mmCIF file of C-alpha atoms in Angstrom:
data_model
loop_
_atom_site.group_PDB
_atom_site.id
_atom_site.type_symbol
_atom_site.label_atom_id
_atom_site.label_comp_id
_atom_site.label_asym_id
_atom_site.label_seq_id
_atom_site.Cartn_x
_atom_site.Cartn_y
_atom_site.Cartn_z
ATOM 1 C CA MET A 1 0.000 0.000 0.000
ATOM 2 C CA ASP A 2 1.374 3.390 -0.977
ATOM 3 C CA ARG A 3 1.603 5.887 1.826
ATOM 4 C CA THR A 4 0.115 9.346 1.718
ATOM 5 C CA TRP A 5 2.554 11.748 3.336
ATOM 6 C CA ILE A 6 1.494 15.024 4.996
ATOM 7 C CA ALA A 7 3.988 17.882 5.345
ATOM 8 C CA ILE A 8 4.263 18.974 8.984
ATOM 9 C CA GLY A 9 7.139 21.490 8.875
ATOM 10 C CA THR A 10 10.905 21.282 9.057
ATOM 11 C CA ILE A 11 13.403 19.822 11.487
ATOM 12 C CA ALA A 12 14.460 23.402 12.295
ATOM 13 C CA ASP A 13 10.983 23.937 13.799
ATOM 14 C CA ILE A 14 11.851 21.484 16.596
ATOM 15 C CA PRO A 15 14.590 22.309 19.108
ATOM 16 C CA LEU A 16 17.276 19.721 19.859
ATOM 17 C CA ARG A 17 15.992 17.356 22.570
ATOM 18 C CA GLY A 18 12.565 18.918 22.104
ATOM 19 C CA ALA A 19 9.165 18.283 20.556
ATOM 20 C CA ARG A 20 6.257 19.862 18.763
ATOM 21 C CA CYS A 21 2.621 18.826 18.779
ATOM 22 C CA VAL A 22 0.862 18.394 15.434
ATOM 23 C CA LYS A 23 -2.937 18.498 15.542
ATOM 24 C CA THR A 24 -4.651 16.160 13.072
ATOM 25 C CA PRO A 25 -8.307 15.202 12.571
ATOM 26 C CA GLN A 26 -7.425 11.859 14.172
ATOM 27 C CA GLY A 27 -5.745 13.351 17.259
ATOM 28 C CA LYS A 28 -2.501 14.932 18.399
ATOM 29 C CA VAL A 29 0.877 13.631 17.244
ATOM 30 C CA ALA A 30 4.093 14.452 19.107
ATOM 31 C CA VAL A 31 7.124 14.935 16.851
ATOM 32 C CA PHE A 32 10.464 14.675 18.659
ATOM 33 C CA ARG A 33 14.028 15.652 17.751
ATOM 34 C CA THR A 34 16.866 13.964 19.613
ATOM 35 C CA ALA A 35 20.281 15.418 20.423
ATOM 36 C CA GLU A 36 21.571 13.393 17.438
ATOM 37 C CA ASN A 37 19.067 15.098 15.051
ATOM 38 C CA GLU A 38 16.900 11.987 14.721
ATOM 39 C CA VAL A 39 13.162 12.606 14.478
ATOM 40 C CA PHE A 40 10.310 10.404 15.679
ATOM 41 C CA ALA A 41 6.518 10.725 15.759
ATOM 42 C CA ILE A 42 4.207 9.077 18.300
ATOM 43 C CA GLU A 43 0.732 9.682 19.692
ATOM 44 C CA ASP A 44 0.824 12.638 22.101
ATOM 45 C CA HIS A 45 -0.578 10.885 25.152
ATOM 46 C CA CYS A 46 1.091 8.746 27.773
ATOM 47 C CA PRO A 47 -0.414 5.241 28.094
ATOM 48 C CA HIS A 48 -0.500 5.696 31.877
ATOM 49 C CA ARG A 49 -2.803 8.685 32.445
ATOM 50 C CA GLY A 50 -2.822 10.471 29.089
ATOM 51 C CA GLY A 51 -0.125 13.023 29.874
ATOM 52 C CA PRO A 52 1.118 15.222 26.985
ATOM 53 C CA LEU A 53 4.326 13.500 25.878
ATOM 54 C CA SER A 54 5.221 16.491 23.658
ATOM 55 C CA GLN A 55 5.810 18.428 26.904
ATOM 56 C CA GLY A 56 8.125 15.759 28.322
ATOM 57 C CA ILE A 57 11.910 15.595 28.564
ATOM 58 C CA VAL A 58 13.695 14.001 25.589
ATOM 59 C CA HIS A 59 16.762 11.903 26.385
ATOM 60 C CA ALA A 60 18.537 9.491 24.031
ATOM 61 C CA LYS A 61 15.672 7.887 22.032
ATOM 62 C CA ALA A 62 13.051 8.218 24.775
ATOM 63 C CA VAL A 63 10.764 10.790 26.374
ATOM 64 C CA THR A 64 9.796 11.102 30.032
ATOM 65 C CA CYS A 65 6.142 11.974 30.610
ATOM 66 C CA PRO A 66 5.769 15.266 32.505
ATOM 67 C CA LEU A 67 2.980 13.904 34.754
ATOM 68 C CA HIS A 68 4.293 10.728 36.390
ATOM 69 C CA ASN A 69 7.784 10.213 34.901
ATOM 70 C CA TRP A 70 6.949 7.208 32.734
ATOM 71 C CA VAL A 71 9.656 6.722 30.099
ATOM 72 C CA ILE A 72 8.422 5.957 26.554
ATOM 73 C CA SER A 73 10.630 4.699 23.709
ATOM 74 C CA LEU A 74 10.468 7.003 20.687
ATOM 75 C CA GLU A 75 11.405 4.050 18.447
ATOM 76 C CA THR A 76 8.762 1.542 19.599
ATOM 77 C CA GLY A 77 6.220 3.615 21.539
ATOM 78 C CA LYS A 78 6.510 1.153 24.452
ATOM 79 C CA ALA A 79 6.891 2.079 28.101
ATOM 80 C CA LEU A 80 10.375 1.265 29.392
ATOM 81 C CA GLY A 81 11.432 -0.208 32.718
ATOM 82 C CA ALA A 82 8.809 -1.746 34.996
ATOM 83 C CA ASP A 83 5.942 0.227 33.432
ATOM 84 C CA GLU A 84 3.646 -1.418 30.872
ATOM 85 C CA GLY A 85 1.755 0.153 27.984
ATOM 86 C CA ALA A 86 2.416 1.691 24.599
ATOM 87 C CA VAL A 87 1.449 4.463 22.210
ATOM 88 C CA LYS A 88 1.220 4.199 18.444
ATOM 89 C CA THR A 89 4.308 5.197 16.477
ATOM 90 C CA ILE A 90 3.677 7.208 13.316
ATOM 91 C CA PRO A 91 5.904 6.749 10.238
ATOM 92 C CA LEU A 92 7.882 9.933 9.681
ATOM 93 C CA ARG A 93 9.984 10.900 6.674
ATOM 94 C CA ASN A 94 12.787 13.475 6.732
ATOM 95 C CA ASP A 95 13.555 14.809 3.227
ATOM 96 C CA ASP A 96 16.555 17.116 3.642
ATOM 97 C CA GLY A 97 14.974 18.674 6.737
ATOM 98 C CA ALA A 98 11.353 18.727 5.493
ATOM 99 C CA LEU A 99 9.238 16.482 7.736
ATOM 100 C CA PHE A 100 6.254 14.367 6.677
ATOM 101 C CA ILE A 101 4.006 11.919 8.554
ATOM 102 C CA ALA A 102 2.054 9.038 7.016
ATOM 103 C CA LEU A 103 -1.653 9.799 6.720
ATOM 104 C CA GLU A 104 -2.963 6.216 6.689
ATOM 105 C CA SER A 105 -1.227 5.486 9.997
ATOM 106 C CA LEU A 106 -3.236 8.279 11.588
ATOM 107 C CA MET A 107 -6.470 6.937 10.167
ATOM 108 C CA MET A 108 -5.736 3.428 11.437
ATOM 109 C CA ALA A 109 -4.957 4.832 14.886
ATOM 110 C CA ALA A 110 -8.399 6.464 14.996
ATOM 111 C CA GLU A 111 -10.324 3.299 14.169
#
């Protein structure tokens, strides 16, 4: 299945070790930039109590939820350590700094 990509901005829009929230008809997506300039997109809610992951602290390839300090992998969307749960990861493409997310992944997440 071919993916439909939606432009969401540029990597320069996201600070190092930071995030931005992208609002979509299917919900909020958190887009993260690591210290190594890698970018990841996941649903913007912690599996624990729904905290806004885009407001969390980015470290290595993970984010710590600002509400209860759950650590979520940016690569897999899974909670790390003793915590259990996961958020959906969203395919993200970086074309020379222009960022795109896959539309059909958002639609599947809403179903």
